[in-house]
Amino acid sequence: MKLFKPLYEKALVWAAHPQAERLLAGLSFIEAIIFPVMPEVMLAPMTLARPSRWLRYASVSLACSMLGALIAYMLGHYTFEALRPLFDSLGWLPRIDEMVGKLRSEVAGSAWGAFVMLVLAGFIPVPLKIFTWASGIVGVPMIAFIPGMIIGRGKRVYLLTGAIRLGGARAEALLHKYVEWLGWAVIALLVGVVAWWQLRH
């Protein structure tokens, strides 16, 4: 079953749009709150088309993700109980409740624990919105939330655009060719990380 390649090819169409940078900004913003498609899928083809702008594209994505993350944090903090039925209908509630429990245990120790968890979150394909809402619900201190989110998301977007900048068309061609395998490998990695986390706790 092909899942990731069609999504990637759709992202290529978005990346070729005359307003691609604005689309990237909007996608980065809304993904941090509710949208299911990660903005990284637009970054590779955009960087390939204009390699000199790799730093700009990554920075736009990160800045808009952070703005969306702060809004999601506030929504989680002030409106979560009222929105529980909506999240339940979307199927998000179990994952949010699980993340809330883990963040609470980390914050109970220190803000440092929450910071480390948010930084590590950038390595796994759990949707950003799960972390942003859960952080707001728990009340993760801003001194941990903001730097943790900047590093966690930032390393993903800058590493991706930097790799495409250095690798050029060859790197993008390899990504296009193997995106299906990579997508399922990431899912397998996520399952392994979740299993390891459950055993650890």
PDB file of C-alpha atoms in Angstrom:
ATOM      1  CA  MET A   1       0.000   0.000   0.000  1.00  0.00           C
ATOM      2  CA  LYS A   2       1.498   3.319  -1.098  1.00  0.00           C
ATOM      3  CA  LEU A   3       0.875   6.082   1.405  1.00  0.00           C
ATOM      4  CA  PHE A   4       3.868   8.380   1.676  1.00  0.00           C
ATOM      5  CA  LYS A   5       4.821   8.787  -1.986  1.00  0.00           C
ATOM      6  CA  PRO A   6       1.430  10.258  -3.046  1.00  0.00           C
ATOM      7  CA  LEU A   7       1.583  12.699  -0.135  1.00  0.00           C
ATOM      8  CA  TYR A   8       5.104  13.703  -1.085  1.00  0.00           C
ATOM      9  CA  GLU A   9       4.112  14.214  -4.724  1.00  0.00           C
ATOM     10  CA  LYS A  10       1.217  16.425  -3.604  1.00  0.00           C
ATOM     11  CA  ALA A  11       3.702  18.458  -1.576  1.00  0.00           C
ATOM     12  CA  LEU A  12       5.792  18.901  -4.738  1.00  0.00           C
ATOM     13  CA  VAL A  13       2.795  20.590  -6.351  1.00  0.00           C
ATOM     14  CA  TRP A  14       2.412  22.935  -3.356  1.00  0.00           C
ATOM     15  CA  ALA A  15       6.135  23.711  -3.422  1.00  0.00           C
ATOM     16  CA  ALA A  16       5.916  24.841  -7.054  1.00  0.00           C
ATOM     17  CA  HIS A  17       3.114  27.301  -6.303  1.00  0.00           C
ATOM     18  CA  PRO A  18       4.002  31.008  -6.828  1.00  0.00           C
ATOM     19  CA  GLN A  19       3.042  31.621  -3.183  1.00  0.00           C
ATOM     20  CA  ALA A  20       4.961  28.588  -1.890  1.00  0.00           C
ATOM     21  CA  GLU A  21       6.674  30.495   0.905  1.00  0.00           C
ATOM     22  CA  ARG A  22       3.353  31.763   2.228  1.00  0.00           C
ATOM     23  CA  LEU A  23       1.885  28.278   1.947  1.00  0.00           C
ATOM     24  CA  LEU A  24       4.866  26.939   3.899  1.00  0.00           C
ATOM     25  CA  ALA A  25       4.354  29.597   6.576  1.00  0.00           C
ATOM     26  CA  GLY A  26       0.639  28.811   6.834  1.00  0.00           C
ATOM     27  CA  LEU A  27       1.231  25.053   6.886  1.00  0.00           C
ATOM     28  CA  SER A  28       3.901  25.394   9.589  1.00  0.00           C
ATOM     29  CA  PHE A  29       1.574  27.549  11.695  1.00  0.00           C
ATOM     30  CA  ILE A  30      -1.562  25.436  11.425  1.00  0.00           C
ATOM     31  CA  GLU A  31       0.279  22.100  11.745  1.00  0.00           C
ATOM     32  CA  ALA A  32       1.417  23.086  15.220  1.00  0.00           C
ATOM     33  CA  ILE A  33      -2.231  23.504  16.220  1.00  0.00           C
ATOM     34  CA  ILE A  34      -4.318  20.979  14.309  1.00  0.00           C
ATOM     35  CA  PHE A  35      -3.279  20.132  10.708  1.00  0.00           C
ATOM     36  CA  PRO A  36      -1.963  16.569  10.047  1.00  0.00           C
ATOM     37  CA  VAL A  37       0.622  17.283   7.279  1.00  0.00           C
ATOM     38  CA  MET A  38       4.105  18.224   8.511  1.00  0.00           C
ATOM     39  CA  PRO A  39       5.702  21.279   6.821  1.00  0.00           C
ATOM     40  CA  GLU A  40       8.925  19.378   6.162  1.00  0.00           C
ATOM     41  CA  VAL A  41       7.282  17.820   3.104  1.00  0.00           C
ATOM     42  CA  MET A  42       7.417  21.214   1.354  1.00  0.00           C
ATOM     43  CA  LEU A  43      10.912  22.152   2.459  1.00  0.00           C
ATOM     44  CA  ALA A  44      12.886  19.666   0.325  1.00  0.00           C
ATOM     45  CA  PRO A  45      11.455  20.600  -3.091  1.00  0.00           C
ATOM     46  CA  MET A  46      11.450  24.324  -2.227  1.00  0.00           C
ATOM     47  CA  THR A  47      15.107  24.171  -1.201  1.00  0.00           C
ATOM     48  CA  LEU A  48      15.980  22.188  -4.313  1.00  0.00           C
ATOM     49  CA  ALA A  49      14.339  24.833  -6.506  1.00  0.00           C
ATOM     50  CA  ARG A  50      16.161  27.714  -4.768  1.00  0.00           C
ATOM     51  CA  PRO A  51      19.132  26.291  -2.809  1.00  0.00           C
ATOM     52  CA  SER A  52      20.414  29.720  -1.775  1.00  0.00           C
ATOM     53  CA  ARG A  53      17.243  30.206   0.271  1.00  0.00           C
ATOM     54  CA  TRP A  54      17.623  27.065   2.416  1.00  0.00           C
ATOM     55  CA  LEU A  55      18.240  29.079   5.577  1.00  0.00           C
ATOM     56  CA  ARG A  56      15.340  31.445   4.881  1.00  0.00           C
ATOM     57  CA  TYR A  57      12.873  28.629   4.238  1.00  0.00           C
ATOM     58  CA  ALA A  58      13.871  26.767   7.397  1.00  0.00           C
ATOM     59  CA  SER A  59      13.649  29.971   9.444  1.00  0.00           C
ATOM     60  CA  VAL A  60      10.194  30.848   8.077  1.00  0.00           C
ATOM     61  CA  SER A  61       8.948  27.359   8.900  1.00  0.00           C
ATOM     62  CA  LEU A  62      10.432  27.422  12.401  1.00  0.00           C
ATOM     63  CA  ALA A  63       9.113  30.912  13.227  1.00  0.00           C
ATOM     64  CA  CYS A  64       5.580  30.076  12.110  1.00  0.00           C
ATOM     65  CA  SER A  65       5.686  26.699  13.880  1.00  0.00           C
ATOM     66  CA  MET A  66       6.659  28.470  17.091  1.00  0.00           C
ATOM     67  CA  LEU A  67       3.800  30.960  16.737  1.00  0.00           C
ATOM     68  CA  GLY A  68       1.374  28.091  16.203  1.00  0.00           C
ATOM     69  CA  ALA A  69       2.916  26.182  19.106  1.00  0.00           C
ATOM     70  CA  LEU A  70       2.348  29.099  21.478  1.00  0.00           C
ATOM     71  CA  ILE A  71      -1.286  29.383  20.400  1.00  0.00           C
ATOM     72  CA  ALA A  72      -1.793  25.624  20.820  1.00  0.00           C
ATOM     73  CA  TYR A  73      -0.165  25.853  24.263  1.00  0.00           C
ATOM     74  CA  MET A  74      -2.630  28.566  25.311  1.00  0.00           C
ATOM     75  CA  LEU A  75      -5.567  26.644  23.861  1.00  0.00           C
ATOM     76  CA  GLY A  76      -4.465  23.535  25.718  1.00  0.00           C
ATOM     77  CA  HIS A  77      -4.078  25.478  28.938  1.00  0.00           C
ATOM     78  CA  TYR A  78      -7.396  27.313  28.834  1.00  0.00           C
ATOM     79  CA  THR A  79      -9.809  25.338  26.632  1.00  0.00           C
ATOM     80  CA  PHE A  80      -8.822  21.668  26.777  1.00  0.00           C
ATOM     81  CA  GLU A  81     -11.588  20.466  29.088  1.00  0.00           C
ATOM     82  CA  ALA A  82     -14.239  22.098  26.904  1.00  0.00           C
ATOM     83  CA  LEU A  83     -12.688  20.544  23.774  1.00  0.00           C
ATOM     84  CA  ARG A  84     -12.233  16.989  25.093  1.00  0.00           C
ATOM     85  CA  PRO A  85     -15.292  15.682  23.173  1.00  0.00           C
ATOM     86  CA  LEU A  86     -13.866  17.116  19.917  1.00  0.00           C
ATOM     87  CA  PHE A  87     -10.474  15.466  20.469  1.00  0.00           C
ATOM     88  CA  ASP A  88     -12.209  12.228  21.356  1.00  0.00           C
ATOM     89  CA  SER A  89     -14.136  12.308  18.068  1.00  0.00           C
ATOM     90  CA  LEU A  90     -10.871  12.982  16.174  1.00  0.00           C
ATOM     91  CA  GLY A  91      -9.168  10.050  17.898  1.00  0.00           C
ATOM     92  CA  TRP A  92      -6.496  12.291  19.453  1.00  0.00           C
ATOM     93  CA  LEU A  93      -7.615  12.040  23.066  1.00  0.00           C
ATOM     94  CA  PRO A  94      -5.740   8.849  24.056  1.00  0.00           C
ATOM     95  CA  ARG A  95      -2.435  10.200  22.657  1.00  0.00           C
ATOM     96  CA  ILE A  96      -2.907  13.595  24.278  1.00  0.00           C
ATOM     97  CA  ASP A  97      -3.799  12.025  27.637  1.00  0.00           C
ATOM     98  CA  GLU A  98      -0.749   9.756  27.368  1.00  0.00           C
ATOM     99  CA  MET A  99       1.549  12.681  26.594  1.00  0.00           C
ATOM    100  CA  VAL A 100       0.005  14.731  29.406  1.00  0.00           C
ATOM    101  CA  GLY A 101       0.800  11.954  31.868  1.00  0.00           C
ATOM    102  CA  LYS A 102       4.419  11.732  30.694  1.00  0.00           C
ATOM    103  CA  LEU A 103       4.940  15.492  30.754  1.00  0.00           C
ATOM    104  CA  ARG A 104       3.410  15.735  34.228  1.00  0.00           C
ATOM    105  CA  SER A 105       5.870  13.150  35.514  1.00  0.00           C
ATOM    106  CA  GLU A 106       8.768  15.055  33.920  1.00  0.00           C
ATOM    107  CA  VAL A 107       7.640  18.479  35.147  1.00  0.00           C
ATOM    108  CA  ALA A 108       7.126  17.103  38.645  1.00  0.00           C
ATOM    109  CA  GLY A 109      10.873  16.529  38.785  1.00  0.00           C
ATOM    110  CA  SER A 110      11.997  19.760  37.160  1.00  0.00           C
ATOM    111  CA  ALA A 111      11.483  21.989  34.127  1.00  0.00           C
ATOM    112  CA  TRP A 112      14.688  20.432  32.771  1.00  0.00           C
ATOM    113  CA  GLY A 113      12.921  17.086  32.286  1.00  0.00           C
ATOM    114  CA  ALA A 114      10.203  18.693  30.156  1.00  0.00           C
ATOM    115  CA  PHE A 115      12.836  20.586  28.150  1.00  0.00           C
ATOM    116  CA  VAL A 116      14.755  17.394  27.351  1.00  0.00           C
ATOM    117  CA  MET A 117      11.550  15.614  26.366  1.00  0.00           C
ATOM    118  CA  LEU A 118      10.554  18.413  23.974  1.00  0.00           C
ATOM    119  CA  VAL A 119      14.028  18.452  22.405  1.00  0.00           C
ATOM    120  CA  LEU A 120      13.949  14.686  21.886  1.00  0.00           C
ATOM    121  CA  ALA A 121      10.442  14.990  20.426  1.00  0.00           C
ATOM    122  CA  GLY A 122      12.013  16.498  17.333  1.00  0.00           C
ATOM    123  CA  PHE A 123      13.579  13.124  16.518  1.00  0.00           C
ATOM    124  CA  ILE A 124      10.319  11.189  16.357  1.00  0.00           C
ATOM    125  CA  PRO A 125       7.374  11.639  13.980  1.00  0.00           C
ATOM    126  CA  VAL A 126       4.777  12.347  16.660  1.00  0.00           C
ATOM    127  CA  PRO A 127       2.700  15.297  15.406  1.00  0.00           C
ATOM    128  CA  LEU A 128       3.863  18.605  16.871  1.00  0.00           C
ATOM    129  CA  LYS A 129       0.330  19.454  17.975  1.00  0.00           C
ATOM    130  CA  ILE A 130       0.308  16.536  20.431  1.00  0.00           C
ATOM    131  CA  PHE A 131       3.278  18.060  22.274  1.00  0.00           C
ATOM    132  CA  THR A 132       2.022  21.642  22.089  1.00  0.00           C
ATOM    133  CA  TRP A 133      -1.442  20.877  23.437  1.00  0.00           C
ATOM    134  CA  ALA A 134      -0.099  18.507  26.106  1.00  0.00           C
ATOM    135  CA  SER A 135       2.452  21.116  27.239  1.00  0.00           C
ATOM    136  CA  GLY A 136      -0.298  23.689  27.666  1.00  0.00           C
ATOM    137  CA  ILE A 137      -2.563  21.282  29.532  1.00  0.00           C
ATOM    138  CA  VAL A 138       0.231  20.393  31.959  1.00  0.00           C
ATOM    139  CA  GLY A 139       1.489  23.956  32.227  1.00  0.00           C
ATOM    140  CA  VAL A 140       5.074  23.251  31.197  1.00  0.00           C
ATOM    141  CA  PRO A 141       7.082  26.356  32.226  1.00  0.00           C
ATOM    142  CA  MET A 142       7.772  28.702  29.316  1.00  0.00           C
ATOM    143  CA  ILE A 143      11.473  28.663  30.248  1.00  0.00           C
ATOM    144  CA  ALA A 144      11.426  24.985  29.213  1.00  0.00           C
ATOM    145  CA  PHE A 145       8.723  25.037  26.535  1.00  0.00           C
ATOM    146  CA  ILE A 146      10.056  27.747  24.220  1.00  0.00           C
ATOM    147  CA  PRO A 147      13.738  26.645  24.066  1.00  0.00           C
ATOM    148  CA  GLY A 148      12.694  22.977  23.898  1.00  0.00           C
ATOM    149  CA  MET A 149      10.361  23.598  20.968  1.00  0.00           C
ATOM    150  CA  ILE A 150      12.874  25.798  19.133  1.00  0.00           C
ATOM    151  CA  ILE A 151      15.603  23.154  19.376  1.00  0.00           C
ATOM    152  CA  GLY A 152      13.266  20.193  18.823  1.00  0.00           C
ATOM    153  CA  ARG A 153      11.649  21.568  15.671  1.00  0.00           C
ATOM    154  CA  GLY A 154      14.618  23.673  14.563  1.00  0.00           C
ATOM    155  CA  LYS A 155      17.049  20.807  14.221  1.00  0.00           C
ATOM    156  CA  ARG A 156      14.631  18.997  11.937  1.00  0.00           C
ATOM    157  CA  VAL A 157      14.006  21.845   9.507  1.00  0.00           C
ATOM    158  CA  TYR A 158      17.602  23.119   9.403  1.00  0.00           C
ATOM    159  CA  LEU A 159      19.089  19.643   8.991  1.00  0.00           C
ATOM    160  CA  LEU A 160      16.638  18.845   6.208  1.00  0.00           C
ATOM    161  CA  THR A 161      17.151  22.029   4.211  1.00  0.00           C
ATOM    162  CA  GLY A 162      20.912  21.935   4.855  1.00  0.00           C
ATOM    163  CA  ALA A 163      21.123  18.357   3.566  1.00  0.00           C
ATOM    164  CA  ILE A 164      19.167  19.245   0.438  1.00  0.00           C
ATOM    165  CA  ARG A 165      21.337  22.340  -0.052  1.00  0.00           C
ATOM    166  CA  LEU A 166      24.487  20.227   0.085  1.00  0.00           C
ATOM    167  CA  GLY A 167      23.139  17.214  -1.798  1.00  0.00           C
ATOM    168  CA  GLY A 168      21.167  19.111  -4.441  1.00  0.00           C
ATOM    169  CA  ALA A 169      19.064  17.306  -7.038  1.00  0.00           C
ATOM    170  CA  ARG A 170      20.678  13.979  -6.240  1.00  0.00           C
ATOM    171  CA  ALA A 171      19.535  14.112  -2.619  1.00  0.00           C
ATOM    172  CA  GLU A 172      15.983  15.071  -3.614  1.00  0.00           C
ATOM    173  CA  ALA A 173      15.873  12.309  -6.239  1.00  0.00           C
ATOM    174  CA  LEU A 174      16.900   9.748  -3.624  1.00  0.00           C
ATOM    175  CA  LEU A 175      14.267  11.084  -1.231  1.00  0.00           C
ATOM    176  CA  HIS A 176      11.604  10.818  -3.949  1.00  0.00           C
ATOM    177  CA  LYS A 177      12.677   7.301  -4.861  1.00  0.00           C
ATOM    178  CA  TYR A 178      12.790   5.933  -1.322  1.00  0.00           C
ATOM    179  CA  VAL A 179      10.190   8.091   0.444  1.00  0.00           C
ATOM    180  CA  GLU A 180       7.783   5.144   0.796  1.00  0.00           C
ATOM    181  CA  TRP A 181      10.417   2.970   2.456  1.00  0.00           C
ATOM    182  CA  LEU A 182      11.564   5.873   4.622  1.00  0.00           C
ATOM    183  CA  GLY A 183       8.004   6.624   5.707  1.00  0.00           C
ATOM    184  CA  TRP A 184       7.354   3.087   6.877  1.00  0.00           C
ATOM    185  CA  ALA A 185      10.804   2.909   8.481  1.00  0.00           C
ATOM    186  CA  VAL A 186       9.933   6.011  10.499  1.00  0.00           C
ATOM    187  CA  ILE A 187       6.648   4.404  11.579  1.00  0.00           C
ATOM    188  CA  ALA A 188       8.567   1.312  12.687  1.00  0.00           C
ATOM    189  CA  LEU A 189      11.011   3.537  14.574  1.00  0.00           C
ATOM    190  CA  LEU A 190       8.121   5.314  16.276  1.00  0.00           C
ATOM    191  CA  VAL A 191       6.630   1.998  17.390  1.00  0.00           C
ATOM    192  CA  GLY A 192      10.037   1.010  18.788  1.00  0.00           C
ATOM    193  CA  VAL A 193      10.434   4.322  20.634  1.00  0.00           C
ATOM    194  CA  VAL A 194       6.946   4.049  22.140  1.00  0.00           C
ATOM    195  CA  ALA A 195       7.625   0.449  23.224  1.00  0.00           C
ATOM    196  CA  TRP A 196      10.953   1.495  24.792  1.00  0.00           C
ATOM    197  CA  TRP A 197       9.245   4.402  26.590  1.00  0.00           C
ATOM    198  CA  GLN A 198       6.537   2.125  28.001  1.00  0.00           C
ATOM    199  CA  LEU A 199       9.141  -0.323  29.279  1.00  0.00           C
ATOM    200  CA  ARG A 200      11.168   2.521  30.796  1.00  0.00           C
ATOM    201  CA  HIS A 201       8.117   3.758  32.698  1.00  0.00           C
TER     202      HIS A 201
END
